[in-house]
Short mmCIF file of C-alpha atoms in Angstrom, two decimals:
data_model
loop_
_atom_site.label_atom_id
_atom_site.label_comp_id
_atom_site.label_asym_id
_atom_site.label_seq_id
_atom_site.Cartn_x
_atom_site.Cartn_y
_atom_site.Cartn_z
CA LYS Q 1 -6.39 -22.98 -15.92
CA ASN Q 2 -7.64 -19.45 -15.26
CA GLU Q 3 -11.38 -18.86 -15.30
CA VAL Q 4 -10.85 -16.05 -17.81
CA GLU Q 5 -8.35 -16.35 -20.64
CA GLN Q 6 -7.45 -13.54 -23.01
CA SER Q 7 -5.50 -13.55 -26.24
CA PRO Q 8 -3.23 -12.21 -27.43
CA GLN Q 9 -1.26 -10.94 -24.43
CA ASN Q 10 0.49 -8.34 -26.56
CA LEU Q 11 -0.57 -6.80 -29.82
CA THR Q 12 1.19 -4.25 -32.01
CA ALA Q 13 -0.68 -2.69 -34.90
CA GLN Q 14 -0.29 0.06 -37.43
CA GLU Q 15 -2.66 2.98 -37.35
CA GLY Q 16 -5.81 2.16 -39.27
CA GLU Q 17 -5.70 -1.60 -38.79
CA PHE Q 18 -8.64 -3.66 -37.57
CA ILE Q 19 -7.93 -5.21 -34.18
CA THR Q 20 -9.50 -8.17 -32.41
CA ILE Q 21 -8.96 -9.24 -28.82
CA ASN Q 22 -10.47 -12.49 -27.62
CA CYS Q 23 -11.73 -13.65 -24.25
CA SER Q 24 -12.81 -17.12 -23.18
CA TYR Q 25 -14.27 -18.00 -19.81
CA SER Q 26 -15.16 -21.22 -18.07
CA VAL Q 27 -17.88 -20.28 -15.60
CA GLY Q 28 -21.52 -19.28 -15.84
CA ILE Q 29 -21.80 -15.53 -15.93
CA SER Q 30 -24.36 -12.80 -15.48
CA ALA Q 31 -22.27 -10.26 -17.41
CA LEU Q 32 -18.94 -9.75 -19.15
CA HIS Q 33 -17.06 -6.46 -19.09
CA TRP Q 34 -14.45 -5.05 -21.39
CA LEU Q 35 -12.23 -2.58 -19.57
CA GLN Q 36 -9.54 -0.20 -20.73
CA GLN Q 37 -6.57 0.79 -18.59
CA HIS Q 38 -4.13 3.51 -19.55
CA PRO Q 39 -0.68 4.01 -17.96
CA GLY Q 40 -1.27 5.61 -14.56
CA GLY Q 41 -3.84 2.99 -13.64
CA GLY Q 42 -7.31 4.41 -14.23
CA ILE Q 43 -9.79 1.80 -15.48
CA VAL Q 44 -12.67 2.69 -17.76
CA SER Q 45 -15.51 0.33 -18.52
CA LEU Q 46 -15.98 0.12 -22.28
CA PHE Q 47 -18.80 -2.42 -22.45
CA MET Q 48 -20.93 -4.61 -20.27
CA LEU Q 49 -22.49 -7.53 -22.16
CA SER Q 50 -24.81 -10.34 -21.26
CA SER Q 51 -25.74 -11.30 -24.84
CA GLY Q 52 -25.31 -10.28 -28.46
CA LYS Q 53 -23.32 -7.32 -29.62
CA LYS Q 54 -22.72 -3.71 -28.64
CA LYS Q 55 -21.11 -0.88 -30.58
CA HIS Q 56 -19.70 2.40 -29.40
CA GLY Q 57 -17.90 4.51 -31.95
CA ARG Q 58 -15.06 2.44 -33.40
CA LEU Q 59 -15.39 -0.24 -30.74
CA ILE Q 60 -17.54 -3.35 -31.08
CA ALA Q 61 -17.99 -6.09 -28.50
CA THR Q 62 -19.65 -9.42 -29.07
CA ILE Q 63 -20.43 -12.34 -26.83
CA ASN Q 64 -21.45 -15.94 -27.48
CA ILE Q 65 -22.90 -17.32 -24.27
CA GLN Q 66 -23.10 -20.91 -25.53
CA GLU Q 67 -19.42 -20.95 -26.51
CA LYS Q 68 -18.37 -18.84 -23.48
CA HIS Q 69 -16.45 -16.48 -25.72
CA SER Q 70 -16.32 -12.74 -26.31
CA SER Q 71 -14.41 -10.52 -28.70
CA LEU Q 72 -13.52 -6.84 -28.67
CA HIS Q 73 -12.95 -5.26 -32.06
CA ILE Q 74 -11.41 -1.88 -32.78
CA THR Q 75 -11.93 -0.54 -36.28
CA ALA Q 76 -9.58 2.03 -37.82
CA SER Q 77 -7.20 1.84 -34.84
CA HIS Q 78 -5.45 4.98 -33.67
CA PRO Q 79 -2.39 5.54 -31.47
CA ARG Q 80 -4.68 6.87 -28.73
CA ASP Q 81 -6.19 3.36 -28.54
CA SER Q 82 -2.88 2.16 -27.07
CA ALA Q 83 -3.74 0.78 -23.64
CA VAL Q 84 -4.31 -2.45 -21.77
CA TYR Q 85 -7.65 -4.07 -22.52
CA ILE Q 86 -9.04 -6.35 -19.85
CA CYS Q 87 -11.87 -8.84 -20.02
CA ALA Q 88 -13.73 -9.43 -16.75
CA VAL Q 89 -16.70 -11.62 -15.89
CA ARG Q 90 -19.32 -11.37 -13.19
CA GLY Q 91 -20.45 -14.78 -12.00
CA GLU Q 92 -24.09 -15.79 -11.83
CA THR Q 93 -24.17 -15.72 -8.04
CA SER Q 94 -21.20 -13.53 -7.14
CA GLY Q 95 -22.82 -10.13 -6.61
CA SER Q 96 -20.55 -7.46 -8.03
CA ARG Q 97 -17.40 -9.59 -7.84
CA LEU Q 98 -15.40 -9.55 -11.08
CA THR Q 99 -12.85 -12.13 -12.22
CA PHE Q 100 -10.32 -10.73 -14.64
CA GLY Q 101 -8.29 -11.92 -17.57
CA GLU Q 102 -4.61 -11.06 -17.69
CA GLY Q 103 -5.14 -8.21 -20.11
CA THR Q 104 -3.95 -7.44 -23.62
CA GLN Q 105 -1.34 -4.74 -24.09
CA LEU Q 106 -2.22 -2.96 -27.33
CA THR Q 107 0.24 -0.63 -29.02
CA VAL Q 108 -0.87 1.22 -32.13
CA ASN Q 109 1.96 2.84 -34.08
CA PRO Q 110 1.42 5.90 -36.28
CA LYS S 1 -22.73 13.06 -11.08
CA ALA S 2 -19.31 12.85 -9.50
CA GLY S 3 -17.36 9.67 -10.16
CA VAL S 4 -15.82 7.25 -7.71
CA THR S 5 -13.14 8.93 -5.64
CA GLN S 6 -10.31 7.34 -3.71
CA THR S 7 -7.96 8.82 -1.17
CA PRO S 8 -5.09 9.03 -0.87
CA ARG S 9 -3.86 8.58 -4.45
CA TYR S 10 -0.33 7.65 -3.42
CA LEU S 11 1.04 6.25 -0.22
CA ILE S 12 4.43 5.03 0.99
CA LYS S 13 4.54 2.87 4.10
CA THR S 14 7.11 0.75 5.89
CA ARG S 15 6.86 -2.98 6.50
CA GLY S 16 4.91 -3.74 9.64
CA GLN S 17 2.83 -0.59 9.53
CA GLN S 18 -0.87 -0.49 8.80
CA VAL S 19 -2.74 1.54 6.23
CA THR S 20 -6.32 2.68 5.63
CA LEU S 21 -7.61 3.53 2.18
CA SER S 22 -10.88 5.31 1.48
CA CYS S 23 -13.40 5.07 -1.34
CA SER S 24 -16.43 7.26 -1.98
CA PRO S 25 -18.84 5.67 -4.45
CA ILE S 26 -21.05 7.36 -6.99
CA SER S 27 -24.06 8.91 -5.30
CA GLY S 28 -26.83 6.35 -4.94
CA HIS S 29 -24.57 3.33 -5.39
CA ARG S 30 -24.70 0.96 -2.44
CA SER S 31 -22.25 -1.68 -3.67
CA VAL S 32 -18.53 -1.04 -3.30
CA SER S 33 -15.92 -3.59 -4.37
CA TRP S 34 -12.18 -3.50 -3.76
CA TYR S 35 -9.51 -4.93 -6.04
CA GLN S 36 -5.75 -5.32 -5.85
CA GLN S 37 -3.60 -5.02 -8.97
CA THR S 38 0.00 -6.21 -9.03
CA PRO S 39 2.30 -6.93 -11.98
CA GLY S 40 2.57 -10.58 -10.97
CA GLN S 41 -1.02 -11.44 -10.08
CA GLY S 42 -2.97 -8.95 -12.14
CA LEU S 43 -6.33 -7.76 -10.86
CA GLN S 44 -7.77 -9.69 -7.95
CA PHE S 45 -10.96 -9.25 -6.01
CA LEU S 46 -10.58 -8.35 -2.34
CA PHE S 47 -14.13 -7.88 -1.04
CA GLU S 48 -17.51 -6.35 -1.74
CA TYR S 49 -19.72 -4.37 0.60
CA PHE S 50 -23.39 -3.73 0.12
CA SER S 51 -25.47 -1.70 2.56
CA GLU S 52 -22.74 -1.91 5.23
CA THR S 53 -22.47 -5.70 4.99
CA GLN S 54 -19.65 -7.69 3.47
CA ARG S 55 -21.32 -9.62 0.69
CA ASN S 56 -18.32 -11.37 -0.82
CA LYS S 57 -14.67 -11.93 0.05
CA GLY S 58 -11.70 -12.89 -2.07
CA ASN S 59 -8.82 -15.13 -1.16
CA PHE S 60 -6.71 -12.73 0.88
CA PRO S 61 -5.31 -13.11 4.39
CA GLY S 62 -7.09 -11.67 7.39
CA ARG S 63 -4.68 -8.71 7.40
CA PHE S 64 -6.94 -7.26 4.73
CA SER S 65 -10.22 -5.96 6.07
CA GLY S 66 -12.82 -3.44 5.14
CA ARG S 67 -16.00 -1.75 6.16
CA GLN S 68 -18.75 0.35 4.73
CA PHE S 69 -20.53 3.26 6.35
CA SER S 70 -24.18 4.23 6.21
CA ASN S 71 -23.42 6.79 3.47
CA SER S 72 -21.90 3.92 1.38
CA ARG S 73 -18.36 5.24 1.71
CA SER S 74 -15.97 2.37 2.25
CA GLU S 75 -12.57 1.90 3.80
CA MET S 76 -10.11 -0.93 3.53
CA ASN S 77 -7.39 -1.59 6.02
CA VAL S 78 -4.21 -3.59 5.68
CA SER S 79 -2.39 -4.40 8.88
CA THR S 80 1.21 -5.54 9.32
CA LEU S 81 2.19 -4.49 5.82
CA GLU S 82 4.45 -6.74 3.76
CA LEU S 83 6.53 -5.84 0.73
CA GLY S 84 4.16 -7.90 -1.42
CA ASP S 85 1.28 -5.62 -0.49
CA SER S 86 2.73 -2.97 -2.79
CA ALA S 87 0.04 -2.59 -5.42
CA LEU S 88 -2.58 -0.43 -7.00
CA TYR S 89 -5.78 -0.69 -4.96
CA LEU S 90 -8.92 0.04 -6.90
CA CYS S 91 -12.45 0.40 -5.72
CA ALA S 92 -15.54 0.24 -7.86
CA SER S 93 -19.14 1.12 -7.17
CA ARG S 94 -22.27 -0.21 -8.75
CA GLY S 95 -25.96 0.48 -8.66
CA GLN S 96 -28.57 -2.16 -7.85
CA GLY S 97 -29.75 -4.63 -10.46
CA ALA S 98 -28.01 -6.93 -12.91
CA SER S 99 -27.93 -4.32 -15.68
CA TYR S 100 -25.86 -1.86 -13.69
CA GLU S 101 -22.21 -1.37 -14.61
CA GLN S 102 -19.29 -1.04 -12.26
CA TYR S 103 -17.47 2.28 -12.20
CA PHE S 104 -13.88 2.29 -11.07
CA GLY S 105 -12.07 4.90 -9.04
CA PRO S 106 -8.58 6.15 -9.98
CA GLY S 107 -6.90 3.88 -7.47
CA THR S 108 -4.48 4.26 -4.59
CA ARG S 109 -0.87 3.37 -5.37
CA LEU S 110 0.61 1.81 -2.21
CA THR S 111 4.35 1.28 -1.94
CA VAL S 112 5.67 -0.71 1.00
CA THR S 113 9.41 -0.32 1.73
#
């Protein structure tokens, strides 16, 4: 079993829909990251969480430390949101080392 | 502030050759981490350098090595290249302290033929 599990692996939505991507992890962490990767490879950090909830524009990320679970929500999805979304965790004693989920390929159709 | 830069962006090498990739972190960041991304294995941690010392190492063979210079710039080297080393190699830099985020460079796309 991977230390970081994401679901779903693939997600297709219509423009305007509310989207949720889930991430579960099995280790103690100091932080959880949500990353976005567009074709071409560049990775952008969307959120870094150690507790609670963060919001940036149409994106919301939550984390439940007790349940070892995090969700990324996209409200009013848009075709430009189409990308791979990756959950990554930083262990309690692992410096800057990140362990990644397999990613969720999101396609938003107009 | 300039972001993380990586050179070269694209590279084609032949099996058996060696390659050196370079990463310049964000100014003031002393931690540099390297990651390999392949379609089959996804993103995997290679190693982390902090103040010129390797602080952490992933599960990769000894053909993969790295170093960090006093200005925090880092290089990684892969010797005796194999076809399976074809991948996107990403570096990320981070400031000190648990609240600091990692910032990723654009990556180097290595193709081994």
